[in-house]
XYZ file of C-alpha atoms in Angstrom:
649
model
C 66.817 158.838 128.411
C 70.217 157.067 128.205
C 70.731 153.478 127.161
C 72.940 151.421 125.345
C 73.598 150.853 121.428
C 74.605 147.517 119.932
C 77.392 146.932 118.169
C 78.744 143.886 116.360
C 80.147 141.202 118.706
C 79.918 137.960 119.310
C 77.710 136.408 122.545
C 79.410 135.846 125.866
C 79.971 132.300 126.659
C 78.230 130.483 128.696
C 79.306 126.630 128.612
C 81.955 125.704 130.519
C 83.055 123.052 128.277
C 83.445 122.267 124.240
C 82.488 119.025 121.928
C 85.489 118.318 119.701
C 83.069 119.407 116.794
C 84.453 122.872 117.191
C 87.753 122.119 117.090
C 87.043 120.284 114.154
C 85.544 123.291 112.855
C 87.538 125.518 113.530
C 90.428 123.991 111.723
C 87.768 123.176 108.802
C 87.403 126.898 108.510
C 91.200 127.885 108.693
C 91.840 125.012 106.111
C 89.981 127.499 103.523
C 92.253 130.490 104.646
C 95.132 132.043 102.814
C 96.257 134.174 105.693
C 98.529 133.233 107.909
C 96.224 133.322 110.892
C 92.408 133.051 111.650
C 90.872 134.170 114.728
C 88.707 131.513 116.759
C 86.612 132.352 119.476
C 84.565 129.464 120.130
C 87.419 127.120 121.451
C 87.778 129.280 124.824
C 85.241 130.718 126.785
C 86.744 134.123 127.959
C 84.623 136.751 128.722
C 83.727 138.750 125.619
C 83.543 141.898 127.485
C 86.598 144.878 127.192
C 88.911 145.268 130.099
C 91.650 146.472 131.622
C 94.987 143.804 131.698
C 98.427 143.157 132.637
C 101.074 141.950 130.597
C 100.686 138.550 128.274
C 99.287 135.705 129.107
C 100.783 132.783 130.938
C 101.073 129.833 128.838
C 101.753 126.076 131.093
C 100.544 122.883 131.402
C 99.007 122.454 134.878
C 97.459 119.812 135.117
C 100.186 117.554 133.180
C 97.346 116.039 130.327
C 100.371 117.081 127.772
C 98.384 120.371 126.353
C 99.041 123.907 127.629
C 96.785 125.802 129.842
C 95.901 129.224 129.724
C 96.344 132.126 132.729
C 94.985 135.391 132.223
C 94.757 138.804 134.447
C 92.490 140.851 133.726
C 94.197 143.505 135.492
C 91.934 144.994 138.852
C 89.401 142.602 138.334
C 90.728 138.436 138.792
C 93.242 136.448 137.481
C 91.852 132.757 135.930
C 93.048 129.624 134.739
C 91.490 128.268 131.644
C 91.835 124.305 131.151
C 92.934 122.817 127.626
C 90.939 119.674 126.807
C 92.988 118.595 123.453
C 92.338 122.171 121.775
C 89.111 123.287 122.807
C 89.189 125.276 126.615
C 87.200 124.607 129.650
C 86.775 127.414 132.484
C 87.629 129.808 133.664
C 88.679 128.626 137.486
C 89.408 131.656 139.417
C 92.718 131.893 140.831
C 92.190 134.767 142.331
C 90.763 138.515 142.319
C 91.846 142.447 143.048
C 94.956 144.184 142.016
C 97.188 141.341 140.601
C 100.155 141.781 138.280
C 102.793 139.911 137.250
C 102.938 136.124 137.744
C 105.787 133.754 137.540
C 105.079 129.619 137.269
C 107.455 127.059 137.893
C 108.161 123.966 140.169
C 109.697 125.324 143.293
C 109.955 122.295 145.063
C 110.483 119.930 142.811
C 107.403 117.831 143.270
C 106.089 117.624 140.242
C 103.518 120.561 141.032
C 103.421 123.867 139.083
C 103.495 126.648 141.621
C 102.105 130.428 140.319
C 103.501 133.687 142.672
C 101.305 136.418 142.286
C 102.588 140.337 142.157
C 100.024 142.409 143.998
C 99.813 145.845 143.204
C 100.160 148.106 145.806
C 96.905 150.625 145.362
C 99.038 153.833 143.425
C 101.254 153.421 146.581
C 98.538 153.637 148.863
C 98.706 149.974 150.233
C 102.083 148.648 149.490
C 101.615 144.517 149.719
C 103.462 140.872 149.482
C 103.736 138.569 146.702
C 100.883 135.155 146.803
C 102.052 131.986 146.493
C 99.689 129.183 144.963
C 100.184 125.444 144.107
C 98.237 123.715 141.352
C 97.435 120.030 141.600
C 97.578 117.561 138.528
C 93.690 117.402 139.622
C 93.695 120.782 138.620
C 92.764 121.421 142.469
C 94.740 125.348 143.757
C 95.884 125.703 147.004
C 94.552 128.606 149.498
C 96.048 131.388 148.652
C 99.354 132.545 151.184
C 100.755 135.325 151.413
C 105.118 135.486 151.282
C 105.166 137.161 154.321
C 109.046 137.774 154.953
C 109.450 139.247 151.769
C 109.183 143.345 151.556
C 106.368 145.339 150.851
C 105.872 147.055 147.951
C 104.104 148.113 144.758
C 105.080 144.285 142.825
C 105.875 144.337 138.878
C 107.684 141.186 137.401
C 108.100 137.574 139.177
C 110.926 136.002 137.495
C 111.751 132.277 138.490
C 115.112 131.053 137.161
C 117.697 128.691 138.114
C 120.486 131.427 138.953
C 123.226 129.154 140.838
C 122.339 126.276 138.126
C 121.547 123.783 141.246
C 118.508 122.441 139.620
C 115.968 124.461 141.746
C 114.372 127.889 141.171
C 115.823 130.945 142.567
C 113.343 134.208 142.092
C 114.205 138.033 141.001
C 110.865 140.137 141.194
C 111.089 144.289 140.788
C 108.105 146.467 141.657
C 107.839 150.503 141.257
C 109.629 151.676 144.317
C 108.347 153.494 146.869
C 109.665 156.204 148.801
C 111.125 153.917 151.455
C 112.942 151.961 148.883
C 114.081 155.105 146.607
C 118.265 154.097 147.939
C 118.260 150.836 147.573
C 115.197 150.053 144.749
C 112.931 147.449 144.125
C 114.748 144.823 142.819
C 115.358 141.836 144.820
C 116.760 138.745 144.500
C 115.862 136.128 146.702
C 117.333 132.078 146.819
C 115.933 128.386 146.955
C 117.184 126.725 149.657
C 116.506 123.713 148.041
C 113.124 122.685 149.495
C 111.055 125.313 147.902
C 111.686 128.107 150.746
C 112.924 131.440 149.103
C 115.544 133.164 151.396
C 116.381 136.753 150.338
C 119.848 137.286 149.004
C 120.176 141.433 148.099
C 119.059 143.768 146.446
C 120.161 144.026 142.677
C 121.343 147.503 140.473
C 118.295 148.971 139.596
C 118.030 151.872 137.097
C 115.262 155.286 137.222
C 111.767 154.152 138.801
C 109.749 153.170 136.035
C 112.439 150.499 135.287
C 110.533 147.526 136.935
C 110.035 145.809 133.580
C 112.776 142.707 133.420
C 113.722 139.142 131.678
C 115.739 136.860 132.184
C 118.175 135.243 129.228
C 121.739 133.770 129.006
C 123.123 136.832 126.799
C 126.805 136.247 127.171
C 126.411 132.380 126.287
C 128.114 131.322 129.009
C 125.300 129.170 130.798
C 124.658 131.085 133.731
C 121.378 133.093 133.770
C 121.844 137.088 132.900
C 119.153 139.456 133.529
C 117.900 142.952 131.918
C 116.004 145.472 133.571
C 114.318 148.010 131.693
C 111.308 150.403 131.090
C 112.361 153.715 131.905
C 115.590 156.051 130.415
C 118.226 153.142 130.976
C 117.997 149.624 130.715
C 120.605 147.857 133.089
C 122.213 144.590 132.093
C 123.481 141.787 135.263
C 125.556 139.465 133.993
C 125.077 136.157 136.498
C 128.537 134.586 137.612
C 129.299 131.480 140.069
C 126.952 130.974 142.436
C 123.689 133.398 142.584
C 126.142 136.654 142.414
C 125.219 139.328 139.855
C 127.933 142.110 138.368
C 126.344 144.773 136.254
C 128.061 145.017 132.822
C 125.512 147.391 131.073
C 128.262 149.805 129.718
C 130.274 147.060 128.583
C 128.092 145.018 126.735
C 125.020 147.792 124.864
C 127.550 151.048 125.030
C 125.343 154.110 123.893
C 122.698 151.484 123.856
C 121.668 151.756 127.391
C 120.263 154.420 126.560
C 117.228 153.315 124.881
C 113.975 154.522 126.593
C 110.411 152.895 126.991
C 111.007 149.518 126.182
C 107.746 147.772 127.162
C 109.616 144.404 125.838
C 112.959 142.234 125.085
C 112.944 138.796 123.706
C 115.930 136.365 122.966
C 116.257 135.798 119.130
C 119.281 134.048 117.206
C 117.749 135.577 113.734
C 121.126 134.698 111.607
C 121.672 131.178 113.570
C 124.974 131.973 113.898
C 124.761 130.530 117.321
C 124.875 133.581 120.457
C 121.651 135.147 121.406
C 120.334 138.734 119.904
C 117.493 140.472 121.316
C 114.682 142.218 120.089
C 113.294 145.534 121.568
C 109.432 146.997 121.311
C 108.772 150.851 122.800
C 106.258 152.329 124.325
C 105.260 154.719 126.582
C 103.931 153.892 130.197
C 99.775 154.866 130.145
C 100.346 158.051 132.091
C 99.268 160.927 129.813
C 96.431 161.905 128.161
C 96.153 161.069 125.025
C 93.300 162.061 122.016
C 92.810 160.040 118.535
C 90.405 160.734 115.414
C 89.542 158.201 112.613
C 88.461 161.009 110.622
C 87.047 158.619 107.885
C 84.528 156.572 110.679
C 83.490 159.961 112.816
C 85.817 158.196 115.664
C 87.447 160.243 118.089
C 88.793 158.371 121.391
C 90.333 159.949 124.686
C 92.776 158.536 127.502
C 92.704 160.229 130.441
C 95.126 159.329 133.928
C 96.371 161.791 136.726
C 95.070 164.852 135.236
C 91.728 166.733 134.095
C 91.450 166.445 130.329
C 89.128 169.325 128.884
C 88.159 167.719 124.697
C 87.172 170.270 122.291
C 84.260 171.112 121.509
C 82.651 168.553 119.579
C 80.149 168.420 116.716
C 78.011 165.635 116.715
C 75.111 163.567 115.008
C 72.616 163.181 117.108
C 72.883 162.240 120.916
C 76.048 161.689 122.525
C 77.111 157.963 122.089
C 80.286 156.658 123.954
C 81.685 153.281 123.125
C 83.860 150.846 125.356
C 83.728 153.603 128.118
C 86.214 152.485 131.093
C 86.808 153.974 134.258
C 88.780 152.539 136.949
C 88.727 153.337 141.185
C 88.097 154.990 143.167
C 85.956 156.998 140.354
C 83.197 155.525 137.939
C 80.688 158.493 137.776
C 79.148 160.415 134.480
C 77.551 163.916 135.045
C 75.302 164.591 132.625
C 74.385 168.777 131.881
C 74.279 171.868 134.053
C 72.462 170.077 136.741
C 75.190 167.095 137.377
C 72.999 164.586 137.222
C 74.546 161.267 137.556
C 73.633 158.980 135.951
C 73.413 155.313 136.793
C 74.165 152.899 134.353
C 74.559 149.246 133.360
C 76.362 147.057 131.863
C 75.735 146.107 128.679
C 75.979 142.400 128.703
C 74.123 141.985 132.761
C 71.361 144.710 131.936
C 69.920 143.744 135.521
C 73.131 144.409 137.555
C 73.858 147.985 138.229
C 77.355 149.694 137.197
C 78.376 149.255 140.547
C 78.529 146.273 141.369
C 80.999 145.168 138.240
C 82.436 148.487 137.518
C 85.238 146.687 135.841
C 84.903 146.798 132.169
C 83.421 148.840 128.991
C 79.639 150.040 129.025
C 78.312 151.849 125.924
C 75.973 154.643 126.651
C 74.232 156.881 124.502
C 72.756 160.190 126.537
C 70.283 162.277 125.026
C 70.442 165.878 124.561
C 67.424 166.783 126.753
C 69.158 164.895 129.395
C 72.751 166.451 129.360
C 71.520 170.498 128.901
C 74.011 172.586 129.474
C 77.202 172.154 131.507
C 78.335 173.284 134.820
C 80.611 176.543 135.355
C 83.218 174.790 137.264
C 83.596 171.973 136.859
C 86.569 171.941 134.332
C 87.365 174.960 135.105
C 91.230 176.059 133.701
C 93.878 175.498 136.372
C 91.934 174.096 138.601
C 93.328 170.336 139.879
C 91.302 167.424 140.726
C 91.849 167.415 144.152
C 90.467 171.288 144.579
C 87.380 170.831 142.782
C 84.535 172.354 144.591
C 82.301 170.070 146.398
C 79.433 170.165 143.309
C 81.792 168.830 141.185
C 83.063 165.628 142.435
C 85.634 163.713 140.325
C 83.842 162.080 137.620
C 83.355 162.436 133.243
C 81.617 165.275 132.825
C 79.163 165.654 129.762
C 76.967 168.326 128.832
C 74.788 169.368 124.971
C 75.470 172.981 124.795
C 72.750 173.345 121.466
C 73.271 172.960 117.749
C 75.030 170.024 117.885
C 77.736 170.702 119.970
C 78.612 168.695 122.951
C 81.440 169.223 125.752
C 82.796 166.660 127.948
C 85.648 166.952 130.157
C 87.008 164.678 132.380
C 88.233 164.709 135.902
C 89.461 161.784 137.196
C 93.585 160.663 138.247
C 92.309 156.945 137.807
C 92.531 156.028 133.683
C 89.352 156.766 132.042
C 89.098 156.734 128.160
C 86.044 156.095 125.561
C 85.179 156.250 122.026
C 82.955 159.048 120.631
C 81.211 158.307 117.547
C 79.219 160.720 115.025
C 81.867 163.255 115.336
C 81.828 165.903 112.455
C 83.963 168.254 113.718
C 87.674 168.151 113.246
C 89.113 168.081 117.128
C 92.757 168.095 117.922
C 95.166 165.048 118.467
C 98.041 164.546 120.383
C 101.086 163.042 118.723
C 102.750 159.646 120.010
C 106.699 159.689 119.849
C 107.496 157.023 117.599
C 109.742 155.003 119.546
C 110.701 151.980 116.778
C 111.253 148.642 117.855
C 114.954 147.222 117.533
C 116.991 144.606 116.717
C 120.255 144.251 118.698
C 122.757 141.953 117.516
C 125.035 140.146 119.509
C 128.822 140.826 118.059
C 131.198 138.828 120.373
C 129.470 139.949 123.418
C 128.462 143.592 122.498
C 125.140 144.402 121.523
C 125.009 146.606 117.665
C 121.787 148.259 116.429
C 121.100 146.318 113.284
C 117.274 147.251 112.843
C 117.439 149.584 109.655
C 120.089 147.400 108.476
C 117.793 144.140 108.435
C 115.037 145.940 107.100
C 112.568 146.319 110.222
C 111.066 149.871 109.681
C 108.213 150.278 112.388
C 107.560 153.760 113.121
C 105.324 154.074 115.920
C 105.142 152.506 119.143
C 104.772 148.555 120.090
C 103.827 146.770 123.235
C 105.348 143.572 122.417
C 108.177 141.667 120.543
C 107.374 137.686 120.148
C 110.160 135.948 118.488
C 108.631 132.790 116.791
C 108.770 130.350 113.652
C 105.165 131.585 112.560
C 106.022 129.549 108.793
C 107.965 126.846 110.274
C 110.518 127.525 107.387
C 113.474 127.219 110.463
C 113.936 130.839 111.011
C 112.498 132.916 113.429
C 109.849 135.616 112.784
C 109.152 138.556 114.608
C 105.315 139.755 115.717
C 104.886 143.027 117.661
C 101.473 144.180 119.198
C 100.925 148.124 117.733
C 100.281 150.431 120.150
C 97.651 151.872 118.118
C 94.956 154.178 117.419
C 92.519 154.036 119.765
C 89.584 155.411 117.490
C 90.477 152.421 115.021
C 90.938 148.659 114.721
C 94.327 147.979 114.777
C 96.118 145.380 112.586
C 99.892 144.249 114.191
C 102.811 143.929 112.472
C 104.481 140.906 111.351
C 108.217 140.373 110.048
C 109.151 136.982 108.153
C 112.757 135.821 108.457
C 114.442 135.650 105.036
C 117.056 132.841 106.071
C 118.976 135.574 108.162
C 119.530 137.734 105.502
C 117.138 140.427 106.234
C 113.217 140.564 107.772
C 109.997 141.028 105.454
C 106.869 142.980 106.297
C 103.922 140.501 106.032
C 100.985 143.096 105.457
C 97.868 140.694 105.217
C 98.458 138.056 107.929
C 94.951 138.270 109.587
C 95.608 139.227 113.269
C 93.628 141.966 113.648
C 92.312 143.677 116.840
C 89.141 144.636 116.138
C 87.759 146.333 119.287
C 88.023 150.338 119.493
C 89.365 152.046 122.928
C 91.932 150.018 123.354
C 95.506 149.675 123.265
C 98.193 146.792 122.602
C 99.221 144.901 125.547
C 100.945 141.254 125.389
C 100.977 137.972 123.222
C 102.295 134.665 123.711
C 102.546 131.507 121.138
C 100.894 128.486 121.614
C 100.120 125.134 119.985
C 96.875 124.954 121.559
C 95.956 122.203 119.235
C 99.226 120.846 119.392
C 98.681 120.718 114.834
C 102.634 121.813 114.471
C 102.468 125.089 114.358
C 102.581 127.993 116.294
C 99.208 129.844 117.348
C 99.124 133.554 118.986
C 97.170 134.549 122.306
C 97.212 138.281 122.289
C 95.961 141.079 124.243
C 94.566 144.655 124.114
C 94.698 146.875 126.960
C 90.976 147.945 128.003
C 90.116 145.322 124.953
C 89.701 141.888 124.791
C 92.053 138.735 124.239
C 92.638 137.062 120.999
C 93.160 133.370 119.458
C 94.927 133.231 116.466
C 94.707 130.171 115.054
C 97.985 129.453 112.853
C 97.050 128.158 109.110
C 100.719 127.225 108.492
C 100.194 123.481 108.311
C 97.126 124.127 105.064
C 99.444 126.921 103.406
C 102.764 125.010 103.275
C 104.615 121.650 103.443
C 106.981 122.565 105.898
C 107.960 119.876 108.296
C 108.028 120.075 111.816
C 109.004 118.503 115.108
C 108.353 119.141 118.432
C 108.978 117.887 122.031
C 107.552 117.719 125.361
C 109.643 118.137 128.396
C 109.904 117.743 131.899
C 112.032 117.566 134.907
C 115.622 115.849 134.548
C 116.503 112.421 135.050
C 116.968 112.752 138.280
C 114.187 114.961 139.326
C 117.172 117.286 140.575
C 116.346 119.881 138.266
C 112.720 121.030 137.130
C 111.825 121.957 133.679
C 112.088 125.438 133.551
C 115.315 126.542 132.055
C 115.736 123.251 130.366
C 116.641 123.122 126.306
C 116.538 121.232 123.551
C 119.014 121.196 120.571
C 117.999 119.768 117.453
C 120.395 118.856 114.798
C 118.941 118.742 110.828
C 120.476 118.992 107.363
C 122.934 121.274 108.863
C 121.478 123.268 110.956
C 121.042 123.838 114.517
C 117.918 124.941 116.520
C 117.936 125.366 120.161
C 114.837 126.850 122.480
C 114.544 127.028 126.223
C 111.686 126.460 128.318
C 110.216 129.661 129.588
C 111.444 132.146 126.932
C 108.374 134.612 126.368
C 107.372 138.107 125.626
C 106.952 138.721 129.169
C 108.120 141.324 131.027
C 105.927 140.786 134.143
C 105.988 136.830 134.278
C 107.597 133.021 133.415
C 105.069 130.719 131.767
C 106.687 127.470 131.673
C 105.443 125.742 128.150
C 107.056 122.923 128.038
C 106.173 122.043 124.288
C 108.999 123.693 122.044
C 108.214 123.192 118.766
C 111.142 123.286 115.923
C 109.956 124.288 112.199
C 112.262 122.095 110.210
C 111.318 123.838 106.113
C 111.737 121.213 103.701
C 114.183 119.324 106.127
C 112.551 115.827 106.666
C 115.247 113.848 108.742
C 116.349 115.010 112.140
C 119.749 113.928 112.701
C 120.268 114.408 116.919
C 118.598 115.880 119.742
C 119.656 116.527 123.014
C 118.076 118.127 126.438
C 119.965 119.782 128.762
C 118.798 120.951 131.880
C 119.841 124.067 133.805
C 121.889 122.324 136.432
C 123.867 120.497 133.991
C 121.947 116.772 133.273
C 121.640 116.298 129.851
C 119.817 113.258 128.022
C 120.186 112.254 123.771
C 116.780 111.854 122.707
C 115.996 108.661 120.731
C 113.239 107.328 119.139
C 111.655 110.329 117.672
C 109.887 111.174 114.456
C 109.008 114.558 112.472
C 105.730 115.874 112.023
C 104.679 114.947 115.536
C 105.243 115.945 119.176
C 107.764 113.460 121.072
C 106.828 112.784 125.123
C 110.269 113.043 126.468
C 109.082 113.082 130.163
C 109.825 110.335 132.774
């Protein structure tokens, strides 16, 4: 008889709303910490249940109540928008549900309105499709969903809105993974605002090898026009933005051998020495295409990944029946055969016991399958050589699990749609693959030219990352780095953090509590927030086929940094909306300048419009200015430290 084991997690929420109690709480409980961060999970009521996503999450605020909102895709399953009440979450609203990926937010029209374009994926290039279009309402009221039907088909990625000509409203660049009708001239297309929210294409941009569809958009030359990277596959490919919405690729001239840097899965804008022109930092990793094995010897762990291919696991000894944690399969195939006879078995989820498997197929389950019940295994079914699409017509694609006595158990899998679990109990000693390391890097910008500086400023991260956030996680005025680990799939996972030593060089900070504790799951994206808009910056991560995470940021019990932050919004004249827009502050000094719409991303554009500037032991702000990206700019007066300043009209 199979059924399911439990494990140690917390209860699925079920209230749509919070009392301030929690948040009260919550910020009791990370007064006592002497890590840097504490996880909360009461304050937002996302699904506790392990799933597939897409990219990091999508940080704005909506409905205009002055506290950031939350979007999240859970990729293949729905995107939602989760409402911020003054630090504690209501929700989720669904936005909308199937193959979604990236998202870009901004103001198109200028009226006020955010506006969220959705990627659609485009079925493995099955069912090429069109970017949706949605506007929010300060009533927090979405708009039917409508399809941009003159724009081209294809198998979306990123949706980057930007202000490319610098007339105030927002142009778009989106890239997808080409198909074969777009293999001359690529995927990436730039299309312009002409000026009342209608987006007119313009041409198609230099693209690099097809699994470049990865992008972000920065101002890497200085020069106040918008530049853009593409990146993801063997070359990156650098457009440097000139008068107008024109583009001229400059990669040789400004990264050299550089260019050559494979599987970034990330670039973020980072002035780590101040000195005043924009750096970048790089994570790696490898697109989720091969199949991949892990062991936490220690735990009796092993895990499996398994896309486009048949994956045949050594034999395994194992304790007792076969028990498979945070198992995920995705369409068109979601069966287990269990022994010589194939039986399939049907199975539910573990948190909706009384809805079958197939009707949310989306999402772990954790089976255990007796012996008696998986006897034997069938001739052919993973037979050597054979591909997925011969099998014979007993052995449809599907995990395949069979007890062949005295312990041992052998499951193969036959799927080309990702499938991976955990296997626990394991006592025998089965093969790994290897992941290349692929470090992260920091490029610094040297009048123009990018230089590899990583070694040289002490970041030493030898395996792969998902993500680079650049933020002031110490609000000491100097901006830290956080990377999501790839990871070990049979493990938890703890990601890395580098502090900022005043430019000098970067410090590894081993024990800053963000830890991801699920198992079967990889990094994905983060993005900072001040949820509870306390001074200091809070972390929203994500693990692919895991769960997403709320760091709550202790900086403001562990130190007496001072702070100040601002909220912004469209200029003066409502010519210009408030993505693109920065603020300078001048302190003691220094200078500190942030942009609204910088992020981690590589899909999407959140637009948080609170930037937040750690000040260190700096108490007295001297100026501070806004400029927006079509040129207004406004002196800021009347505005104290330790506290958030409304700038909006």
């Amino acid at each position: 008889m199979y059924r399911f084991f439990k494990r140690p997690c917390k209860s699925a929420l079920l209230m749509a709303c919070f009392s301030s109690s929690l948040a009260l709480a919550a910020t009791a409980e990370s007064e006592k910490s002497t890590s840097l961060f504490t996880e909360v999970s009461d304050l937002i009521p996302i699904e506790k249940r392990e799933r597939r996503k897409w990219d990091s999450p999508m940080i704005a605020d909506l409905d205009g109540n002055g506290f950031q909102d939350i979007v999240l895709t859970e990729h293949a399953h729905k995107v939602q928008i989760f409402w911020n009440e003054g630090g504690t979450f209501s929700g989720p609203q669904d936005l909308i549900s199937g193959d979604m990926h990236g998202q870009g937010l901004g103001d198109f029209d200028n009226d006020g309105q955010l506006e969220i374009i959705v990627a659609q994926g485009g079925g493995n290039g099955s069912n090429p499709r069109k970017p949706v279009h949605f506007e929010v309402g300060r009533d927090r009221s979405v708009s039917k969903a409508s399809i941009l039907s003159h724009f081209e088909k294809g198998r979306g990625r990123s949706i980057k809105p930007f202000d490319g000509d610098n007339d105030g409203d927002l142009d778009l660049f989106l890239t997808g993974f080409f198909t074969p009708e777009q293999k001359f001239k690529g995927a990436n297309h730039l299309y312009r605002n002409d000026g009342k929210g209608n987006l007119e294409f313009v041409q198609h941009l230099p693209f690099s090898d097809r699994l470049s569809y990865l992008s972000t958009t920065t101002d890497f030359n200085g020069d106040g026009d918008a530049d853009i990277l593409v990146f993801g596959g063997n070359r990156l490919v650098a457009l440097e933005g000139g008068e107008g919405l024109t583009f001229t690729e400059v990669t040789e001239a400004r990264f050299g051998n550089l260019k050559s840097i494979n599987d970034i899965s990330a670039i973020s804008s980072i002035d780590f020495d101040r000195d005043g022109d924009l750096d970048l930092v790089l994570s790696r990793s490898e697109h989720q295409f091969e199949n991949e094995t892990y062991l936490d010897q220690e735990n009796q762990r092993y895990a499996f990944f398994s896309r486009f291919s048949s994956l045949q696991l050594d034999d395994l000894k194992i304790d007792g029946d076969l028990t498979l944690e945070n198992l995920q399969m995705a369409y068109p195939h979601f069966d287990v055969f269990a022994g010589k006879a194939r039986k399939r078995l049907k199975i539910e989820s573990r948190e909706q016991s009384q809805r079958s498997w197939d009707a949310d197929s989306y999402g772990l389950l954790d089976v255990v399958v007796s012996a008696q019940e998986a006897a034997g295994f069938p001739d052919n079914a993973c037979a050597p050589g054979v591909k997925i699409k011969d099998l014979p017509e007993d052995s449809p694609p599907g995990l395949y699990v069979g007890y062949m006595g005295e312990g041992v158990w052998r499951i193969c899998n036959q799927t080309l749609s990702p499938t991976a679990a955990v296997i626990h109990n394991v006592r025998s000693n089965p093969s790994t693959t290897s992941d290349e390391a692929l470090p992260a890097k920091l490029l610094e910008n040297r009048d123009g030219k990018f230089v590899d500086v990583t070694e040289a400023m002490g970041i030493r991260i030898g395996e792969q990352t998902t993500v680079a956030l650049v933020v002031d996680l110490n609000n000491d005025g100097w901006d830290d780095l956080y990377f999501n680990r790839y990871g070990n799939m049979a493990m938890e996972n703890q990601q890395i953090v580098y502090l900022n030593q005043q430019g000098q060089t970067f410090q590894r900070l081993e024990s800053h509590g963000v830890v991801a504790t699920e198992r079967g799951a990889t990094g994905s994206g983060a993005a900072k927030i001040d949820f509870d808009k306390d001074g200091d910056y809070d972390i929203l991560t994500a693990n692919e086929r895991g769960l997403w995470h709320l760091f709550k940021n202790n900086t403001e019990s562990l130190n007496g940094h001072y702070f100040i932050g601002f909220t912004l919004g469209a200029s003066p004249s409502g010519k210009a909306s408030v993505l693109g827009a920065a603020a300078e502050v001048r302190a003691c000094g220094n200078t500190w300048r942030q942009v609204v719409g910088d992020s981690a991303s590589s899909y999407g554009v959140p637009v948080n419009n609170d930037l937040l500037f750690g000040l260190g032991q700096c108490d007295k702000v001297d100026t501070v200015s806004i400029r927006w990206s079509n040129g207004e700019t406004q002196v800021v007066k009347g505005y104290e430290v330790n506290r958030y300043n409304d700038t909006r009209h």
